[in-house]
Amino acid sequence: MAQKPRMEFLQGTLDVLILRTLRAGPVHGHAIAKHIQSASEDLLQVETGSLYPALHRMEAKGWIAASWELSEKGKRARFYRLTPRGKKQLESEQSKWTAFARAMGLVLADQEGA
Amino acid sequence: MAQKPRMEFLQGTLDVLILRTLRAGPVHGHAIAKHIQSASEDLLQVETGSLYPALHRMEAKGWIAASWELSEKGKRARFYRLTPRGKKQLESEQSKWTAFARAMGLVLADQEGA
DNA sequence: AAGATCGTGTAGACTGACTACACAATGGCG
DNA sequence: CGCCATTGTGTAGTCAGTCTACACGATCTT
């Protein structure tokens, strides 16, 4: 069971996971990936080839803003934080996800007794 | 709210919806789309350009089998039914979905009080 | 000096849903 | 009869986003 879903499973969900992670404050890319993985109990695993393009996309859209700073380990790292537009986007995407998950549940649970 | 998620939202979920729809018995394509839409309370809408390619893919993979028959309205229609491999696939994908949805919930609900 | 860890980044392949069509058969209606 | 709505299947081409598989650089340890 739990055959390692990864992101390939669901295109379009990475954004909301990143936005949600940033809600707690500025975080750099590497830490975002680790947070998503640990918060999901290792069920979700974000590859760098997905993560960084996603961050760049979202920065270009004005959802997040970045600055170079030093990580806890003293290394140069790009810290991202939510912009006001990003906060709105997070709310929007989160409610979209909720609606979608509910819709899936409706179909998958349909006439369960049959 | 409920800003019309459609399938564009989540690549990879159409298969399990189709398989689930076929669990109740043979159904033709057009009816599959309508069933998904109504069972999801109009939240999910399957376009023909997504539906038929998906059916062909799944038939090629041996998950479903098809035959030409007559619909309720007396029109020639291609009825699909689950194969044994399709039933296994349905179980597998359904549990994948459950795990994924749970993982999303974990991340999105993380430290909700913050 | 070598390797591990941390951290960012890109190129190219691949999958799958989308828009926008085309086509065929049937039934109702003026 | 001709027209059009409905039912039903199908394709071509586009697009978005994740993947694999790299490369690079800096720091810390041994």
PDB file of C-alpha atoms (C1' of nucleotides) in Angstrom:
ATOM      1  CA  MET A   1       0.000   0.000   0.000  1.00  0.00           C
ATOM      2  CA  ALA A   2       0.922   3.657  -0.159  1.00  0.00           C
ATOM      3  CA  GLN A   3       2.851   3.155  -3.396  1.00  0.00           C
ATOM      4  CA  LYS A   4       4.715   6.464  -3.341  1.00  0.00           C
ATOM      5  CA  PRO A   5       2.355   8.902  -5.067  1.00  0.00           C
ATOM      6  CA  ARG A   6       4.858  11.698  -5.707  1.00  0.00           C
ATOM      7  CA  MET A   7       3.787  14.766  -7.571  1.00  0.00           C
ATOM      8  CA  GLU A   8       3.528  13.102 -10.961  1.00  0.00           C
ATOM      9  CA  PHE A   9       0.230  11.954  -9.651  1.00  0.00           C
ATOM     10  CA  LEU A  10      -1.334  15.349  -9.506  1.00  0.00           C
ATOM     11  CA  GLN A  11      -0.249  18.135 -11.731  1.00  0.00           C
ATOM     12  CA  GLY A  12      -1.157  21.488 -10.288  1.00  0.00           C
ATOM     13  CA  THR A  13      -0.958  20.704  -6.619  1.00  0.00           C
ATOM     14  CA  LEU A  14       2.638  21.743  -6.085  1.00  0.00           C
ATOM     15  CA  ASP A  15       1.809  25.439  -6.076  1.00  0.00           C
ATOM     16  CA  VAL A  16      -0.613  25.235  -3.224  1.00  0.00           C
ATOM     17  CA  LEU A  17       1.794  23.132  -1.193  1.00  0.00           C
ATOM     18  CA  ILE A  18       4.542  25.691  -1.660  1.00  0.00           C
ATOM     19  CA  LEU A  19       2.284  28.626  -0.893  1.00  0.00           C
ATOM     20  CA  ARG A  20       1.037  26.880   2.205  1.00  0.00           C
ATOM     21  CA  THR A  21       4.578  26.232   3.360  1.00  0.00           C
ATOM     22  CA  LEU A  22       5.464  29.886   2.960  1.00  0.00           C
ATOM     23  CA  ARG A  23       2.511  31.007   5.019  1.00  0.00           C
ATOM     24  CA  ALA A  24       4.569  30.524   8.158  1.00  0.00           C
ATOM     25  CA  GLY A  25       7.252  32.938   6.946  1.00  0.00           C
ATOM     26  CA  PRO A  26      10.219  33.117   4.532  1.00  0.00           C
ATOM     27  CA  VAL A  27      11.724  29.768   3.630  1.00  0.00           C
ATOM     28  CA  HIS A  28      14.338  28.790   1.056  1.00  0.00           C
ATOM     29  CA  GLY A  29      13.758  26.229  -1.670  1.00  0.00           C
ATOM     30  CA  HIS A  30      15.615  23.317  -0.190  1.00  0.00           C
ATOM     31  CA  ALA A  31      13.757  23.726   3.081  1.00  0.00           C
ATOM     32  CA  ILE A  32      10.408  23.976   1.300  1.00  0.00           C
ATOM     33  CA  ALA A  33      10.956  20.567  -0.258  1.00  0.00           C
ATOM     34  CA  LYS A  34      11.975  19.055   3.052  1.00  0.00           C
ATOM     35  CA  HIS A  35       9.023  20.583   4.830  1.00  0.00           C
ATOM     36  CA  ILE A  36       6.512  19.221   2.341  1.00  0.00           C
ATOM     37  CA  GLN A  37       8.075  15.810   2.585  1.00  0.00           C
ATOM     38  CA  SER A  38       8.091  15.676   6.366  1.00  0.00           C
ATOM     39  CA  ALA A  39       4.709  17.349   6.851  1.00  0.00           C
ATOM     40  CA  SER A  40       3.187  14.749   4.540  1.00  0.00           C
ATOM     41  CA  GLU A  41       4.847  11.932   6.467  1.00  0.00           C
ATOM     42  CA  ASP A  42       7.115  11.205   3.493  1.00  0.00           C
ATOM     43  CA  LEU A  43       4.165  10.570   1.207  1.00  0.00           C
ATOM     44  CA  LEU A  44       4.952  13.565  -0.985  1.00  0.00           C
ATOM     45  CA  GLN A  45       8.382  14.048  -2.457  1.00  0.00           C
ATOM     46  CA  VAL A  46       9.242  17.145  -4.438  1.00  0.00           C
ATOM     47  CA  GLU A  47      12.041  16.806  -6.980  1.00  0.00           C
ATOM     48  CA  THR A  48      14.368  19.711  -7.592  1.00  0.00           C
ATOM     49  CA  GLY A  49      13.438  19.675 -11.257  1.00  0.00           C
ATOM     50  CA  SER A  50       9.873  20.436 -10.229  1.00  0.00           C
ATOM     51  CA  LEU A  51      10.554  22.693  -7.299  1.00  0.00           C
ATOM     52  CA  TYR A  52      12.751  25.382  -8.798  1.00  0.00           C
ATOM     53  CA  PRO A  53      10.782  25.877 -12.013  1.00  0.00           C
ATOM     54  CA  ALA A  54       7.667  26.163  -9.863  1.00  0.00           C
ATOM     55  CA  LEU A  55       9.281  28.794  -7.653  1.00  0.00           C
ATOM     56  CA  HIS A  56      10.397  30.783 -10.687  1.00  0.00           C
ATOM     57  CA  ARG A  57       6.932  30.592 -12.218  1.00  0.00           C
ATOM     58  CA  MET A  58       5.295  31.749  -9.049  1.00  0.00           C
ATOM     59  CA  GLU A  59       7.770  34.566  -8.595  1.00  0.00           C
ATOM     60  CA  ALA A  60       7.075  35.707 -12.158  1.00  0.00           C
ATOM     61  CA  LYS A  61       3.371  35.698 -11.375  1.00  0.00           C
ATOM     62  CA  GLY A  62       3.948  37.867  -8.338  1.00  0.00           C
ATOM     63  CA  TRP A  63       2.707  35.331  -5.832  1.00  0.00           C
ATOM     64  CA  ILE A  64       6.018  35.129  -4.037  1.00  0.00           C
ATOM     65  CA  ALA A  65       9.064  37.372  -3.682  1.00  0.00           C
ATOM     66  CA  ALA A  66      12.636  36.323  -3.097  1.00  0.00           C
ATOM     67  CA  SER A  67      15.880  37.553  -1.624  1.00  0.00           C
ATOM     68  CA  TRP A  68      19.300  36.065  -1.139  1.00  0.00           C
ATOM     69  CA  GLU A  69      20.125  35.473   2.471  1.00  0.00           C
ATOM     70  CA  LEU A  70      22.030  33.031   4.611  1.00  0.00           C
ATOM     71  CA  SER A  71      20.527  29.753   5.684  1.00  0.00           C
ATOM     72  CA  GLU A  72      20.835  28.317   9.166  1.00  0.00           C
ATOM     73  CA  LYS A  73      23.912  26.461   7.969  1.00  0.00           C
ATOM     74  CA  GLY A  74      25.486  29.691   6.827  1.00  0.00           C
ATOM     75  CA  LYS A  75      25.024  29.060   3.120  1.00  0.00           C
ATOM     76  CA  ARG A  76      23.687  31.480   0.591  1.00  0.00           C
ATOM     77  CA  ALA A  77      20.081  30.588  -0.081  1.00  0.00           C
ATOM     78  CA  ARG A  78      17.146  32.160  -1.819  1.00  0.00           C
ATOM     79  CA  PHE A  79      14.397  32.887   0.696  1.00  0.00           C
ATOM     80  CA  TYR A  80      10.858  33.182  -0.608  1.00  0.00           C
ATOM     81  CA  ARG A  81       7.953  34.889   1.062  1.00  0.00           C
ATOM     82  CA  LEU A  82       4.283  35.323   0.226  1.00  0.00           C
ATOM     83  CA  THR A  83       3.146  38.537  -1.398  1.00  0.00           C
ATOM     84  CA  PRO A  84      -0.387  39.831  -0.798  1.00  0.00           C
ATOM     85  CA  ARG A  85      -1.357  38.372  -4.169  1.00  0.00           C
ATOM     86  CA  GLY A  86       0.213  35.115  -3.091  1.00  0.00           C
ATOM     87  CA  LYS A  87      -1.934  35.032   0.017  1.00  0.00           C
ATOM     88  CA  LYS A  88      -5.046  35.462  -2.084  1.00  0.00           C
ATOM     89  CA  GLN A  89      -3.818  32.802  -4.464  1.00  0.00           C
ATOM     90  CA  LEU A  90      -3.265  30.435  -1.566  1.00  0.00           C
ATOM     91  CA  GLU A  91      -6.803  30.907  -0.324  1.00  0.00           C
ATOM     92  CA  SER A  92      -8.182  30.431  -3.805  1.00  0.00           C
ATOM     93  CA  GLU A  93      -6.169  27.312  -4.544  1.00  0.00           C
ATOM     94  CA  GLN A  94      -6.847  25.827  -1.182  1.00  0.00           C
ATOM     95  CA  SER A  95     -10.585  26.137  -1.626  1.00  0.00           C
ATOM     96  CA  LYS A  96     -10.261  24.764  -5.144  1.00  0.00           C
ATOM     97  CA  TRP A  97      -8.451  21.773  -3.743  1.00  0.00           C
ATOM     98  CA  THR A  98     -11.102  21.254  -1.102  1.00  0.00           C
ATOM     99  CA  ALA A  99     -13.846  21.374  -3.707  1.00  0.00           C
ATOM    100  CA  PHE A 100     -11.994  19.021  -5.973  1.00  0.00           C
ATOM    101  CA  ALA A 101     -11.224  16.519  -3.238  1.00  0.00           C
ATOM    102  CA  ARG A 102     -14.859  16.581  -2.233  1.00  0.00           C
ATOM    103  CA  ALA A 103     -15.959  16.012  -5.835  1.00  0.00           C
ATOM    104  CA  MET A 104     -13.613  13.066  -6.138  1.00  0.00           C
ATOM    105  CA  GLY A 105     -14.995  11.673  -2.928  1.00  0.00           C
ATOM    106  CA  LEU A 106     -18.520  11.965  -4.240  1.00  0.00           C
ATOM    107  CA  VAL A 107     -17.749   9.990  -7.381  1.00  0.00           C
ATOM    108  CA  LEU A 108     -15.559   7.395  -5.719  1.00  0.00           C
ATOM    109  CA  ALA A 109     -18.034   6.774  -2.933  1.00  0.00           C
ATOM    110  CA  ASP A 110     -21.047   6.699  -5.238  1.00  0.00           C
ATOM    111  CA  GLN A 111     -23.410   3.788  -4.493  1.00  0.00           C
ATOM    112  CA  GLU A 112     -20.747   2.120  -2.420  1.00  0.00           C
ATOM    113  CA  GLY A 113     -23.005  -0.759  -1.549  1.00  0.00           C
ATOM    114  CA  ALA A 114     -23.429  -1.939  -5.144  1.00  0.00           C
TER     115      ALA A 114
ATOM    116  CA  MET B   1     -16.695  30.103  -4.583  1.00  0.00           C
ATOM    117  CA  ALA B   2     -16.283  26.676  -6.150  1.00  0.00           C
ATOM    118  CA  GLN B   3     -14.623  28.217  -9.173  1.00  0.00           C
ATOM    119  CA  LYS B   4     -15.186  25.321 -11.546  1.00  0.00           C
ATOM    120  CA  PRO B   5     -12.195  23.039 -11.035  1.00  0.00           C
ATOM    121  CA  ARG B   6     -12.659  20.829 -14.090  1.00  0.00           C
ATOM    122  CA  MET B   7     -10.138  18.193 -14.914  1.00  0.00           C
ATOM    123  CA  GLU B   8      -7.413  20.566 -15.993  1.00  0.00           C
ATOM    124  CA  PHE B   9      -6.881  20.867 -12.322  1.00  0.00           C
ATOM    125  CA  LEU B  10      -5.593  17.397 -11.734  1.00  0.00           C
ATOM    126  CA  GLN B  11      -3.837  15.348 -14.321  1.00  0.00           C
ATOM    127  CA  GLY B  12      -4.107  11.651 -13.627  1.00  0.00           C
ATOM    128  CA  THR B  13      -7.446  11.513 -11.883  1.00  0.00           C
ATOM    129  CA  LEU B  14      -9.600  10.857 -14.914  1.00  0.00           C
ATOM    130  CA  ASP B  15      -8.674   7.179 -15.111  1.00  0.00           C
ATOM    131  CA  VAL B  16      -9.866   6.342 -11.645  1.00  0.00           C
ATOM    132  CA  LEU B  17     -13.113   8.225 -12.207  1.00  0.00           C
ATOM    133  CA  ILE B  18     -13.791   6.241 -15.365  1.00  0.00           C
ATOM    134  CA  LEU B  19     -12.863   2.931 -13.785  1.00  0.00           C
ATOM    135  CA  ARG B  20     -15.086   3.699 -10.842  1.00  0.00           C
ATOM    136  CA  THR B  21     -17.978   4.528 -13.139  1.00  0.00           C
ATOM    137  CA  LEU B  22     -17.590   1.216 -14.943  1.00  0.00           C
ATOM    138  CA  ARG B  23     -17.660  -0.762 -11.720  1.00  0.00           C
ATOM    139  CA  ALA B  24     -21.446  -0.760 -11.855  1.00  0.00           C
ATOM    140  CA  GLY B  25     -21.478  -2.415 -15.291  1.00  0.00           C
ATOM    141  CA  PRO B  26     -20.952  -1.616 -18.988  1.00  0.00           C
ATOM    142  CA  VAL B  27     -21.414   2.027 -19.892  1.00  0.00           C
ATOM    143  CA  HIS B  28     -20.747   3.939 -23.099  1.00  0.00           C
ATOM    144  CA  GLY B  29     -18.473   6.963 -23.281  1.00  0.00           C
ATOM    145  CA  HIS B  30     -21.062   9.670 -23.461  1.00  0.00           C
ATOM    146  CA  ALA B  31     -22.831   8.241 -20.429  1.00  0.00           C
ATOM    147  CA  ILE B  32     -19.570   7.961 -18.503  1.00  0.00           C
ATOM    148  CA  ALA B  33     -18.998  11.681 -18.898  1.00  0.00           C
ATOM    149  CA  LYS B  34     -22.517  12.484 -17.820  1.00  0.00           C
ATOM    150  CA  HIS B  35     -22.309  10.193 -14.835  1.00  0.00           C
ATOM    151  CA  ILE B  36     -19.082  11.760 -13.578  1.00  0.00           C
ATOM    152  CA  GLN B  37     -20.573  15.191 -13.961  1.00  0.00           C
ATOM    153  CA  SER B  38     -23.787  14.418 -12.140  1.00  0.00           C
ATOM    154  CA  ALA B  39     -22.222  12.232  -9.450  1.00  0.00           C
ATOM    155  CA  SER B  40     -19.841  15.085  -8.647  1.00  0.00           C
ATOM    156  CA  GLU B  41     -22.708  17.551  -8.458  1.00  0.00           C
ATOM    157  CA  ASP B  42     -21.471  19.284 -11.626  1.00  0.00           C
ATOM    158  CA  LEU B  43     -18.096  20.039 -10.078  1.00  0.00           C
ATOM    159  CA  LEU B  44     -16.253  17.788 -12.496  1.00  0.00           C
ATOM    160  CA  GLN B  45     -16.729  18.134 -16.213  1.00  0.00           C
ATOM    161  CA  VAL B  46     -15.071  15.752 -18.645  1.00  0.00           C
ATOM    162  CA  GLU B  47     -14.425  17.072 -22.146  1.00  0.00           C
ATOM    163  CA  THR B  48     -14.666  14.731 -25.091  1.00  0.00           C
ATOM    164  CA  GLY B  49     -11.098  15.546 -26.008  1.00  0.00           C
ATOM    165  CA  SER B  50     -10.050  14.090 -22.684  1.00  0.00           C
ATOM    166  CA  LEU B  51     -12.561  11.295 -22.422  1.00  0.00           C
ATOM    167  CA  TYR B  52     -12.040   9.372 -25.642  1.00  0.00           C
ATOM    168  CA  PRO B  53      -8.258   9.425 -25.620  1.00  0.00           C
ATOM    169  CA  ALA B  54      -8.425   8.206 -22.022  1.00  0.00           C
ATOM    170  CA  LEU B  55     -10.759   5.358 -22.972  1.00  0.00           C
ATOM    171  CA  HIS B  56      -8.480   4.336 -25.839  1.00  0.00           C
ATOM    172  CA  ARG B  57      -5.433   4.440 -23.589  1.00  0.00           C
ATOM    173  CA  MET B  58      -7.113   2.319 -20.970  1.00  0.00           C
ATOM    174  CA  GLU B  59      -8.376  -0.169 -23.505  1.00  0.00           C
ATOM    175  CA  ALA B  60      -4.847  -0.487 -24.906  1.00  0.00           C
ATOM    176  CA  LYS B  61      -3.592  -1.177 -21.408  1.00  0.00           C
ATOM    177  CA  GLY B  62      -6.154  -3.914 -20.955  1.00  0.00           C
ATOM    178  CA  TRP B  63      -7.990  -2.265 -18.102  1.00  0.00           C
ATOM    179  CA  ILE B  64     -11.263  -2.059 -20.001  1.00  0.00           C
ATOM    180  CA  ALA B  65     -12.826  -3.881 -22.951  1.00  0.00           C
ATOM    181  CA  ALA B  66     -15.312  -2.525 -25.446  1.00  0.00           C
ATOM    182  CA  SER B  67     -18.067  -3.643 -27.771  1.00  0.00           C
ATOM    183  CA  TRP B  68     -20.456  -1.855 -30.095  1.00  0.00           C
ATOM    184  CA  GLU B  69     -24.013  -2.004 -28.925  1.00  0.00           C
ATOM    185  CA  LEU B  70     -27.138   0.091 -28.940  1.00  0.00           C
ATOM    186  CA  SER B  71     -27.724   2.805 -26.387  1.00  0.00           C
ATOM    187  CA  GLU B  72     -31.019   3.459 -24.635  1.00  0.00           C
ATOM    188  CA  LYS B  73     -31.830   5.935 -27.388  1.00  0.00           C
ATOM    189  CA  GLY B  74     -31.233   3.309 -30.023  1.00  0.00           C
ATOM    190  CA  LYS B  75     -27.939   4.702 -31.244  1.00  0.00           C
ATOM    191  CA  ARG B  76     -24.793   2.759 -31.864  1.00  0.00           C
ATOM    192  CA  ALA B  77     -22.483   3.293 -28.931  1.00  0.00           C
ATOM    193  CA  ARG B  78     -19.287   1.778 -27.635  1.00  0.00           C
ATOM    194  CA  PHE B  79     -19.877   0.109 -24.303  1.00  0.00           C
ATOM    195  CA  TYR B  80     -16.935  -0.344 -21.999  1.00  0.00           C
ATOM    196  CA  ARG B  81     -16.593  -2.779 -19.146  1.00  0.00           C
ATOM    197  CA  LEU B  82     -13.922  -3.487 -16.555  1.00  0.00           C
ATOM    198  CA  THR B  83     -11.525  -6.351 -17.149  1.00  0.00           C
ATOM    199  CA  PRO B  84     -10.019  -8.207 -14.185  1.00  0.00           C
ATOM    200  CA  ARG B  85      -6.884  -6.135 -14.620  1.00  0.00           C
ATOM    201  CA  GLY B  86      -9.049  -3.045 -14.637  1.00  0.00           C
ATOM    202  CA  LYS B  87     -10.576  -4.009 -11.321  1.00  0.00           C
ATOM    203  CA  LYS B  88      -7.141  -4.350  -9.803  1.00  0.00           C
ATOM    204  CA  GLN B  89      -6.131  -1.056 -11.327  1.00  0.00           C
ATOM    205  CA  LEU B  90      -9.192   0.596  -9.852  1.00  0.00           C
ATOM    206  CA  GLU B  91      -8.349  -0.644  -6.388  1.00  0.00           C
ATOM    207  CA  SER B  92      -4.768   0.455  -6.763  1.00  0.00           C
ATOM    208  CA  GLU B  93      -5.618   3.912  -8.045  1.00  0.00           C
ATOM    209  CA  GLN B  94      -8.328   4.442  -5.525  1.00  0.00           C
ATOM    210  CA  SER B  95      -5.970   3.709  -2.652  1.00  0.00           C
ATOM    211  CA  LYS B  96      -3.360   5.932  -4.264  1.00  0.00           C
ATOM    212  CA  TRP B  97      -5.869   8.716  -4.395  1.00  0.00           C
ATOM    213  CA  THR B  98      -6.831   8.204  -0.769  1.00  0.00           C
ATOM    214  CA  ALA B  99      -3.200   8.337   0.297  1.00  0.00           C
ATOM    215  CA  PHE B 100      -2.557  11.397  -1.782  1.00  0.00           C
ATOM    216  CA  ALA B 101      -5.604  13.252  -0.522  1.00  0.00           C
ATOM    217  CA  ARG B 102      -4.590  12.445   3.011  1.00  0.00           C
ATOM    218  CA  ALA B 103      -1.055  13.700   2.381  1.00  0.00           C
ATOM    219  CA  MET B 104      -2.411  16.935   0.953  1.00  0.00           C
ATOM    220  CA  GLY B 105      -4.610  17.319   3.978  1.00  0.00           C
ATOM    221  CA  LEU B 106      -1.649  16.868   6.287  1.00  0.00           C
ATOM    222  CA  VAL B 107       0.348  19.615   4.622  1.00  0.00           C
ATOM    223  CA  LEU B 108      -2.534  22.017   4.170  1.00  0.00           C
ATOM    224  CA  ALA B 109      -3.715  21.612   7.743  1.00  0.00           C
ATOM    225  CA  ASP B 110      -0.233  21.820   9.192  1.00  0.00           C
ATOM    226  CA  GLN B 111      -0.017  24.104  12.259  1.00  0.00           C
ATOM    227  CA  GLU B 112      -3.393  25.541  11.422  1.00  0.00           C
ATOM    228  CA  GLY B 113      -3.324  27.747  14.475  1.00  0.00           C
ATOM    229  CA  ALA B 114      -0.264  29.715  13.378  1.00  0.00           C
TER     230      ALA B 114
ATOM    231  C1'  DA C   1      42.609  16.842  -0.740  1.00  0.00           C
ATOM    232  C1'  DA C   2      38.515  14.326  -0.825  1.00  0.00           C
ATOM    233  C1'  DG C   3      33.960  13.640   0.036  1.00  0.00           C
ATOM    234  C1'  DA C   4      29.578  14.703   2.182  1.00  0.00           C
ATOM    235  C1'  DT C   5      26.095  17.949   2.705  1.00  0.00           C
ATOM    236  C1'  DC C   6      23.704  21.915   1.432  1.00  0.00           C
ATOM    237  C1'  DG C   7      21.652  24.624  -2.007  1.00  0.00           C
ATOM    238  C1'  DT C   8      20.338  26.404  -6.738  1.00  0.00           C
ATOM    239  C1'  DG C   9      19.673  25.624 -11.347  1.00  0.00           C
ATOM    240  C1'  DT C  10      18.719  23.846 -16.444  1.00  0.00           C
ATOM    241  C1'  DA C  11      17.589  20.821 -20.632  1.00  0.00           C
ATOM    242  C1'  DG C  12      14.796  17.663 -22.579  1.00  0.00           C
ATOM    243  C1'  DA C  13      11.489  14.039 -22.366  1.00  0.00           C
ATOM    244  C1'  DC C  14       6.926  12.762 -21.306  1.00  0.00           C
ATOM    245  C1'  DT C  15       2.170  12.571 -19.868  1.00  0.00           C
ATOM    246  C1'  DG C  16      -2.316  13.963 -20.059  1.00  0.00           C
ATOM    247  C1'  DA C  17      -6.028  17.407 -20.317  1.00  0.00           C
ATOM    248  C1'  DC C  18      -7.492  21.180 -23.166  1.00  0.00           C
ATOM    249  C1'  DT C  19      -9.710  23.672 -27.390  1.00  0.00           C
ATOM    250  C1'  DA C  20     -11.718  23.173 -31.539  1.00  0.00           C
ATOM    251  C1'  DC C  21     -12.930  20.706 -34.840  1.00  0.00           C
ATOM    252  C1'  DA C  22     -15.238  16.770 -37.973  1.00  0.00           C
ATOM    253  C1'  DC C  23     -18.349  13.118 -38.638  1.00  0.00           C
ATOM    254  C1'  DA C  24     -22.622  10.000 -38.365  1.00  0.00           C
ATOM    255  C1'  DA C  25     -27.338   8.677 -37.161  1.00  0.00           C
ATOM    256  C1'  DT C  26     -31.754   9.799 -35.332  1.00  0.00           C
ATOM    257  C1'  DG C  27     -35.964  12.485 -34.301  1.00  0.00           C
ATOM    258  C1'  DG C  28     -38.928  16.463 -34.473  1.00  0.00           C
ATOM    259  C1'  DC C  29     -40.780  20.294 -36.839  1.00  0.00           C
ATOM    260  C1'  DG C  30     -42.090  23.814 -40.302  1.00  0.00           C
TER     261       DG C  30
ATOM    262  C1'  DC D   1     -38.673  17.656 -47.812  1.00  0.00           C
ATOM    263  C1'  DG D   2     -35.050  20.332 -45.521  1.00  0.00           C
ATOM    264  C1'  DC D   3     -33.282  21.946 -41.185  1.00  0.00           C
ATOM    265  C1'  DC D   4     -31.606  21.522 -36.766  1.00  0.00           C
ATOM    266  C1'  DA D   5     -31.081  19.638 -32.092  1.00  0.00           C
ATOM    267  C1'  DT D   6     -29.562  15.658 -29.754  1.00  0.00           C
ATOM    268  C1'  DT D   7     -26.831  11.704 -29.205  1.00  0.00           C
ATOM    269  C1'  DG D   8     -22.493   9.687 -29.756  1.00  0.00           C
ATOM    270  C1'  DT D   9     -17.520   8.885 -31.305  1.00  0.00           C
ATOM    271  C1'  DG D  10     -13.370  10.616 -32.749  1.00  0.00           C
ATOM    272  C1'  DT D  11      -8.773  13.388 -33.932  1.00  0.00           C
ATOM    273  C1'  DA D  12      -5.119  17.141 -34.351  1.00  0.00           C
ATOM    274  C1'  DG D  13      -2.562  20.243 -32.191  1.00  0.00           C
ATOM    275  C1'  DT D  14      -1.522  22.952 -28.115  1.00  0.00           C
ATOM    276  C1'  DC D  15      -0.115  23.635 -23.551  1.00  0.00           C
ATOM    277  C1'  DA D  16       1.162  23.089 -18.693  1.00  0.00           C
ATOM    278  C1'  DG D  17       3.651  20.933 -15.382  1.00  0.00           C
ATOM    279  C1'  DT D  18       6.377  17.098 -13.477  1.00  0.00           C
ATOM    280  C1'  DC D  19       9.982  14.023 -14.277  1.00  0.00           C
ATOM    281  C1'  DT D  20      15.022  12.321 -14.968  1.00  0.00           C
ATOM    282  C1'  DA D  21      19.478  13.488 -15.134  1.00  0.00           C
ATOM    283  C1'  DC D  22      22.563  16.438 -15.064  1.00  0.00           C
ATOM    284  C1'  DA D  23      25.893  20.686 -13.644  1.00  0.00           C
ATOM    285  C1'  DC D  24      27.581  24.002 -10.497  1.00  0.00           C
ATOM    286  C1'  DG D  25      29.222  26.223  -6.154  1.00  0.00           C
ATOM    287  C1'  DA D  26      30.196  26.725  -1.262  1.00  0.00           C
ATOM    288  C1'  DT D  27      31.074  24.873   3.240  1.00  0.00           C
ATOM    289  C1'  DC D  28      32.525  21.526   6.642  1.00  0.00           C
ATOM    290  C1'  DT D  29      34.864  17.360   8.060  1.00  0.00           C
ATOM    291  C1'  DT D  30      38.428  14.112   8.095  1.00  0.00           C
TER     292       DT D  30
END
